[in-house]
CSV table of C-alpha atoms in Angstrom, one decimal:
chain,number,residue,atom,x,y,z
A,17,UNK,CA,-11.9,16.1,17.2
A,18,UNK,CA,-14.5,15.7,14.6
A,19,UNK,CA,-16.1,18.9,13.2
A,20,UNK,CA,-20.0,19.4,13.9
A,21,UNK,CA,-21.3,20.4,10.3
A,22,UNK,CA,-19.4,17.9,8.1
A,23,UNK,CA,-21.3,15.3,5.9
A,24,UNK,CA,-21.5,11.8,6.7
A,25,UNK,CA,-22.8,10.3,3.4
A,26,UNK,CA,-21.0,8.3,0.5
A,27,UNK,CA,-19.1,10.0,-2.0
A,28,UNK,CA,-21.4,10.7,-5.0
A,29,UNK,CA,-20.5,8.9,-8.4
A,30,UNK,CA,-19.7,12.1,-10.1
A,31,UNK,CA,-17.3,12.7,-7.1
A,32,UNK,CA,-15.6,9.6,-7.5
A,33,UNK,CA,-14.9,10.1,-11.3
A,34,UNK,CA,-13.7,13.7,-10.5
A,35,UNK,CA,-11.1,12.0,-8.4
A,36,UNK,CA,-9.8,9.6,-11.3
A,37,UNK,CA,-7.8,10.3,-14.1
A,38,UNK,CA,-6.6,8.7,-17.7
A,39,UNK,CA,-3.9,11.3,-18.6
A,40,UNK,CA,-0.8,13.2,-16.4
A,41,UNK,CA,-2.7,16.3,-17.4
A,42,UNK,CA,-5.6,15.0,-14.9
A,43,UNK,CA,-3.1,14.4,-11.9
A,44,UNK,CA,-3.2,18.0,-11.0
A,45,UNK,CA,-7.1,18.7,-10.8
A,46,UNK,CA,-8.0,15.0,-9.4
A,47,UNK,CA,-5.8,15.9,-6.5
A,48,UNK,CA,-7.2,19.2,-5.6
A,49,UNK,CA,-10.7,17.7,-6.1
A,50,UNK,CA,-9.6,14.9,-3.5
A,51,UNK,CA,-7.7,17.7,-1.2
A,52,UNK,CA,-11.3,19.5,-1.2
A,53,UNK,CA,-13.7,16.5,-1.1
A,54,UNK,CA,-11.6,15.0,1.9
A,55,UNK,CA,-11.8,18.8,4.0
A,56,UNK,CA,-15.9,19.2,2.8
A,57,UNK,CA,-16.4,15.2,4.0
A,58,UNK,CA,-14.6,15.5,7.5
A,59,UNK,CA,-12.3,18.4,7.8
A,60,UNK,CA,-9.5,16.8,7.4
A,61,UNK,CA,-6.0,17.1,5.5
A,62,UNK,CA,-4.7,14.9,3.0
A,63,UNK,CA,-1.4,13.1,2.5
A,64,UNK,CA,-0.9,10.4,-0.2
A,65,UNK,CA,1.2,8.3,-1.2
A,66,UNK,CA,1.5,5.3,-4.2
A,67,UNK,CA,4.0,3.5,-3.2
A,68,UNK,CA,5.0,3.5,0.6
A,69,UNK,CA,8.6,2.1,-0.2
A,70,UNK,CA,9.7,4.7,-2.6
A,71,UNK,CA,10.8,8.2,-1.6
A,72,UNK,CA,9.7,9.4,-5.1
A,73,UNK,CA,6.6,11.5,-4.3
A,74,UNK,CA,3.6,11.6,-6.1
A,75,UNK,CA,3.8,14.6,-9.2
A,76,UNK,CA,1.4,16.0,-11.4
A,77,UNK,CA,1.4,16.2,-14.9
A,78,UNK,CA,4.4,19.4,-14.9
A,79,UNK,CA,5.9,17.5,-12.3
A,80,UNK,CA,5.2,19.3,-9.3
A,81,UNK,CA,5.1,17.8,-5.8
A,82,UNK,CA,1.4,16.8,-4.6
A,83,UNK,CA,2.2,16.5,-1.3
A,84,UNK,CA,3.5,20.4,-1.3
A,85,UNK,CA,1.9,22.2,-3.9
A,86,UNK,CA,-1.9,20.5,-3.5
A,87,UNK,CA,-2.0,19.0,-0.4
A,88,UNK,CA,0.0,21.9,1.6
A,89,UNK,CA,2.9,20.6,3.6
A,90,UNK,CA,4.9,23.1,2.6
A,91,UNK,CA,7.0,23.6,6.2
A,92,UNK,CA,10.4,22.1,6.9
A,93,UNK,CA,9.5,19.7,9.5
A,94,UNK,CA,6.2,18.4,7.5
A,95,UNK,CA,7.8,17.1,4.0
A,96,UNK,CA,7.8,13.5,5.4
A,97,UNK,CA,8.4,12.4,1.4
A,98,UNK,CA,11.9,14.1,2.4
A,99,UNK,CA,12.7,11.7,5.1
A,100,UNK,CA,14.8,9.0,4.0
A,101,UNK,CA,14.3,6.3,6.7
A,102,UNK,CA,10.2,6.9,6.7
A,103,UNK,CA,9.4,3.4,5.2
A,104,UNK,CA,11.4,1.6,7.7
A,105,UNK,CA,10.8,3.7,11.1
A,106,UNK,CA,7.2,4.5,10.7
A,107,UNK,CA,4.6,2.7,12.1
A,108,UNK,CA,2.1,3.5,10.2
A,109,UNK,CA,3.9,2.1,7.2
A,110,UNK,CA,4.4,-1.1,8.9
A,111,UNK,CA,0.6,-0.7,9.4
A,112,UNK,CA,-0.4,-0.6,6.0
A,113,UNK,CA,1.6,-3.9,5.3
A,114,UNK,CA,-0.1,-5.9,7.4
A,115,UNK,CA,-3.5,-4.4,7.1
A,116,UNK,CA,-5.9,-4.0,3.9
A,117,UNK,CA,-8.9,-1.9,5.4
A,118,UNK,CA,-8.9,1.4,6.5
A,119,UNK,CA,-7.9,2.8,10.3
A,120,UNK,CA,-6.9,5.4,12.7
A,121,UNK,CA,-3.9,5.2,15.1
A,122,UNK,CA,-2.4,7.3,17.9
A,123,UNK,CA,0.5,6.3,20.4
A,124,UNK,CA,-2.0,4.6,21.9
A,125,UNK,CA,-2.7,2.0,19.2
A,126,UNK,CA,-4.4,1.1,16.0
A,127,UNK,CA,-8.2,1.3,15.4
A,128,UNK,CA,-10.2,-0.7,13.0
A,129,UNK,CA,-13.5,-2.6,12.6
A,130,UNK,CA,-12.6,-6.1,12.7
A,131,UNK,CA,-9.6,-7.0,15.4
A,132,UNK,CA,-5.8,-7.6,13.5
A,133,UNK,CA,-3.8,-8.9,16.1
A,134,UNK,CA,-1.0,-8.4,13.2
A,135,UNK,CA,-1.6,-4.4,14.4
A,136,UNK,CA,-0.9,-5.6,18.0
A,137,UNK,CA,2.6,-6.1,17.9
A,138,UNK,CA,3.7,-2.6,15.9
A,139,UNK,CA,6.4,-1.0,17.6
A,140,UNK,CA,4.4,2.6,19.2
A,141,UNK,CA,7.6,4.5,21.2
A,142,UNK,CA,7.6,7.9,20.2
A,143,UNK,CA,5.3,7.6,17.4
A,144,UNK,CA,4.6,11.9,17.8
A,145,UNK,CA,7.8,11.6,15.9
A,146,UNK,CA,8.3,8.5,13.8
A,147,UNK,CA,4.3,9.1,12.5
A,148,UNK,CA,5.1,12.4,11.7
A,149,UNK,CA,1.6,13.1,13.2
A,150,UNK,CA,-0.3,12.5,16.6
A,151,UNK,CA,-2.9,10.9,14.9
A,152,UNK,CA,-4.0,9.8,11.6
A,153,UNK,CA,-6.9,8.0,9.6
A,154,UNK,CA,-5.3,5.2,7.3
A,155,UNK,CA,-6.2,4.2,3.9
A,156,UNK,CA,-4.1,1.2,2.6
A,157,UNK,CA,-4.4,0.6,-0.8
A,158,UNK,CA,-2.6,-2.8,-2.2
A,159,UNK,CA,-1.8,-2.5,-5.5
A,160,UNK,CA,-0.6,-5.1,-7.9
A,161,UNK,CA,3.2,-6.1,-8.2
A,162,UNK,CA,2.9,-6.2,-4.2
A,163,UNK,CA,3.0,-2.2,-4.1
A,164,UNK,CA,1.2,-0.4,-1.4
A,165,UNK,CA,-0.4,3.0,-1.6
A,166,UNK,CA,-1.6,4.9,1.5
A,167,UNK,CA,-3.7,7.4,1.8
A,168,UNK,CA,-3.0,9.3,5.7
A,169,UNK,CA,-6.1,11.7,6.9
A,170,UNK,CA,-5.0,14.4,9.3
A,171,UNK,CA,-6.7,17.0,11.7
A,172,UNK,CA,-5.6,20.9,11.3
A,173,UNK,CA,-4.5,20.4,14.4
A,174,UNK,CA,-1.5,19.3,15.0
A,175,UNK,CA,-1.6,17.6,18.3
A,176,UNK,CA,-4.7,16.2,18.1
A,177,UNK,CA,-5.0,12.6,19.1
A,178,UNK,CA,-8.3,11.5,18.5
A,179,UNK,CA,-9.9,10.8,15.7
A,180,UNK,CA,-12.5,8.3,16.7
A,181,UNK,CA,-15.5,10.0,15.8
A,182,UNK,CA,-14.2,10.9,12.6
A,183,UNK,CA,-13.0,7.4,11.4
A,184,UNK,CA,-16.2,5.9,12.5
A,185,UNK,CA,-18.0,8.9,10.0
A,186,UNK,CA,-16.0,8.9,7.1
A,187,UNK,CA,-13.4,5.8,7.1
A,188,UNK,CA,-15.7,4.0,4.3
A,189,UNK,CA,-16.4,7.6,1.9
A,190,UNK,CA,-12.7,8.0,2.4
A,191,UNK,CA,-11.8,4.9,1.5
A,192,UNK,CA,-13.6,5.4,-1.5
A,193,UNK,CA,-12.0,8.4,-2.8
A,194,UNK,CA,-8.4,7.7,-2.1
A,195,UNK,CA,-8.2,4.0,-3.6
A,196,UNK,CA,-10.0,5.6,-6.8
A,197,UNK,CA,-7.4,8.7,-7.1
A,198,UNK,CA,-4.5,6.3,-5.9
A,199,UNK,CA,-5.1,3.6,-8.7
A,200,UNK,CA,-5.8,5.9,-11.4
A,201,UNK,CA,-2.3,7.8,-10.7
A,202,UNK,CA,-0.5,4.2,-10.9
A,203,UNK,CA,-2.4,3.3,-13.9
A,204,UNK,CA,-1.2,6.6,-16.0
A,205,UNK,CA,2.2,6.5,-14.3
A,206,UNK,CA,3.0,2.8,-14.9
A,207,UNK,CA,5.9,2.0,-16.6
A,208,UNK,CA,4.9,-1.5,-18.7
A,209,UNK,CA,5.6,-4.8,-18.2
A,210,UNK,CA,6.0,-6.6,-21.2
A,211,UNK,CA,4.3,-10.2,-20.7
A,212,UNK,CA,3.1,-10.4,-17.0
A,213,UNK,CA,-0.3,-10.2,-17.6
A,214,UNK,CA,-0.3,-13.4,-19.5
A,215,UNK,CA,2.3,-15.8,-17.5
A,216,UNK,CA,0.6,-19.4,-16.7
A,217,UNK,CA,2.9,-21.8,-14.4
A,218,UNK,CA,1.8,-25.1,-14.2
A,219,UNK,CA,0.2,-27.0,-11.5
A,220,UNK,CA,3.9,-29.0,-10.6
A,221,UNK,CA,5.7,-25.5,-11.3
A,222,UNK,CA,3.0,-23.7,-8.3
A,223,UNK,CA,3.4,-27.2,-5.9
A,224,UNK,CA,7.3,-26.8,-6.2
A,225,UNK,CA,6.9,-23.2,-5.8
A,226,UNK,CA,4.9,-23.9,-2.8
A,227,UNK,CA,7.0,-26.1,-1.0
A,228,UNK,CA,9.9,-24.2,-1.8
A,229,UNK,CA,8.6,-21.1,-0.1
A,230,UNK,CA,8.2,-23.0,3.0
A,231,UNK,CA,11.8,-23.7,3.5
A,232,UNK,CA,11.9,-27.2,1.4
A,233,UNK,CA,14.6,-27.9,-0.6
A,234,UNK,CA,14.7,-29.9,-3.5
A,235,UNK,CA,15.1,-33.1,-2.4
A,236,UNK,CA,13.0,-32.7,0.2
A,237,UNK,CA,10.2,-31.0,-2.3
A,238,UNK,CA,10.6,-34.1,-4.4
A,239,UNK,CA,10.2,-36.8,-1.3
A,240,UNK,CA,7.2,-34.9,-0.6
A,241,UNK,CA,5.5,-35.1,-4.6
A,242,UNK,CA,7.2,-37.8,-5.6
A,243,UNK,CA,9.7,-36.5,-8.0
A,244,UNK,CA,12.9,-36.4,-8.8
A,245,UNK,CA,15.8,-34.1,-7.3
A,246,UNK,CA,16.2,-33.1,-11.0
A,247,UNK,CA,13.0,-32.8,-11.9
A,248,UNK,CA,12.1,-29.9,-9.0
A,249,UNK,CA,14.9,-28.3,-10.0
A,250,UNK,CA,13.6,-28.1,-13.8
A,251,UNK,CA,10.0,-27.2,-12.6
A,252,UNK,CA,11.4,-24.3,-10.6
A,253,UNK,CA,14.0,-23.0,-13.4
A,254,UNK,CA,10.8,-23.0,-16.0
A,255,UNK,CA,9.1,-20.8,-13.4
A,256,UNK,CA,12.0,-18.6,-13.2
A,257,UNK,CA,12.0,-18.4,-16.4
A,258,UNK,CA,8.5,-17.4,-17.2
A,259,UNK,CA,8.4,-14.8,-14.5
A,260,UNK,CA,12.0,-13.1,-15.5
A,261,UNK,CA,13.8,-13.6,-12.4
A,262,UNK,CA,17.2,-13.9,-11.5
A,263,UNK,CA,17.2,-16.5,-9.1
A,264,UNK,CA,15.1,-18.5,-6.6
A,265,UNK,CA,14.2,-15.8,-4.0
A,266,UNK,CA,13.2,-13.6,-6.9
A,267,UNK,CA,10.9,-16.5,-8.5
A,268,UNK,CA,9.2,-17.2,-5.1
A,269,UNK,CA,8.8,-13.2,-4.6
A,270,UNK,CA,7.2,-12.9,-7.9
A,271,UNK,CA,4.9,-15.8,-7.8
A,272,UNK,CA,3.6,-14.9,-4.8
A,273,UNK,CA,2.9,-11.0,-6.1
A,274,UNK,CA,1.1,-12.5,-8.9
A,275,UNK,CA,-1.1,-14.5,-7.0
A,276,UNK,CA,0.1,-18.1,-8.2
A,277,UNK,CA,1.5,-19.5,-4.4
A,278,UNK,CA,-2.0,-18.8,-3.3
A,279,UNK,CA,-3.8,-21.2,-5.5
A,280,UNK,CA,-5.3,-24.3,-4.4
A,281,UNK,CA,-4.3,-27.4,-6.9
């Protein structure tokens, strides 16, 4: 349950930039600033994460674990960035895909402002276990490149289940704070992409595009926008091309992270 005493109010802007970083050498502190802002706010225990499909944890600036050496789970059975099929069995990872705004869960279901029937359908049978938690306050945080971070508030407690009062307190402030510590750590982390940030398809290259992730083929592309067999074909291969991919699932996949299937011609 939610702890009498703790604050309700927005993270400050001095608290926010004590949370983000420009160098590895800031990882470290910006974490325990986060760990202690987080408990202060709410009482609650942090676990991040910047990418919710890698097992690679999240490392400060020496390379030590976060999730151990700031954020305290430390014991056998809590090292959840340890367990190989987390990204796959847990439902709150299948959550965070499906969901941009922040909410709490339980085996009883998943909580947030605005209904997401998307959240309706997530597998809950034995969540105690596949969660790694009974309960949990949820931060997604989409990233670009399609990557998710998440940022997962617990109670001390470990079999407490509700964290209503909590979420409706301190989902926003928390929000705040874990999207600001999350991005920065991408941001210095980053390995570069060399020529992403200024690919341009053209408008035929995003209709083909378009069509092709619905299932069209070719010729069926080109009946639709009156084009050639061929000429699809070359509009698609350019867009390959541009966005370095190896073939036509990987062209489709890329456009889409970059924003380009979304447009409206």
């Amino acid at each position: 349950m939610f702890a009498a005493g703790h604050s309700c109010t927005m993270p400050s802007a001095a608290l926010i930039d004590a949370v983000r970083f420009s160098e590895p050498g800031g990882i470290g502190p910006a974490a325990e600033r986060l760990r202690d802002a987080v408990m202060d706010l709410c009482g609650l225990r942090t676990a991040v994460t910047h990418n919710v499909a890698s097992r690679e944890p999240m490392r400060d600036g020496n390379g030590a674990v976060l999730a151990s050496e700031v954020f305290g789970f430390r014991g056998e059975e809590s090292r959840w960035w340890e367990v190989p099929q987390l990204a796959l069995s847990s439902p709150i990872v299948h959550a965070c895909r499906v969901e941009a705004e922040p909410f709490w869960c339980n085996a009883h279901g998943f909580f947030t402002r605005l209904p997401n029937p998307l959240l309706d359908v997530i597998d809950l049978h034995d969540f105690r276990i596949r969660a790694m938690t009974a309960a949990a306050i949820v931060v997604p945080i989409h990233l670009p490149f399609g990557q998710i971070g998440a940022a997962s508030f617990l109670s001390p407690e470990p079999e407490a289940n509700d964290l209503s009062d909590a979420y409706a307190c301190a989902a926003d402030a928390l929000a705040v704070l874990a999207r600001a510590f999350v991005q920065s750590y991408v941001k210095v982390t980053a390995r570069a992409r060399p020529g992403l940030g200024s690919i341009s398809l053209t408008k035929r290259e995003v209709e083909c595009l378009r069509w092709a992730a619905a299932g069209k083929t070719n010729e069926e592309i080109g009946i639709i926008l009156g084009l050639q067999r061929t000429t699809v074909r070359f509009h698609i291969r350019s867009a390959s091309v541009k966005l370095d991919a190896v073939n036509r699932d990987q062209t489709m996949f890329k456009a889409a992270q970059l924003g380009f299937l979304g447009m409206i011609n």
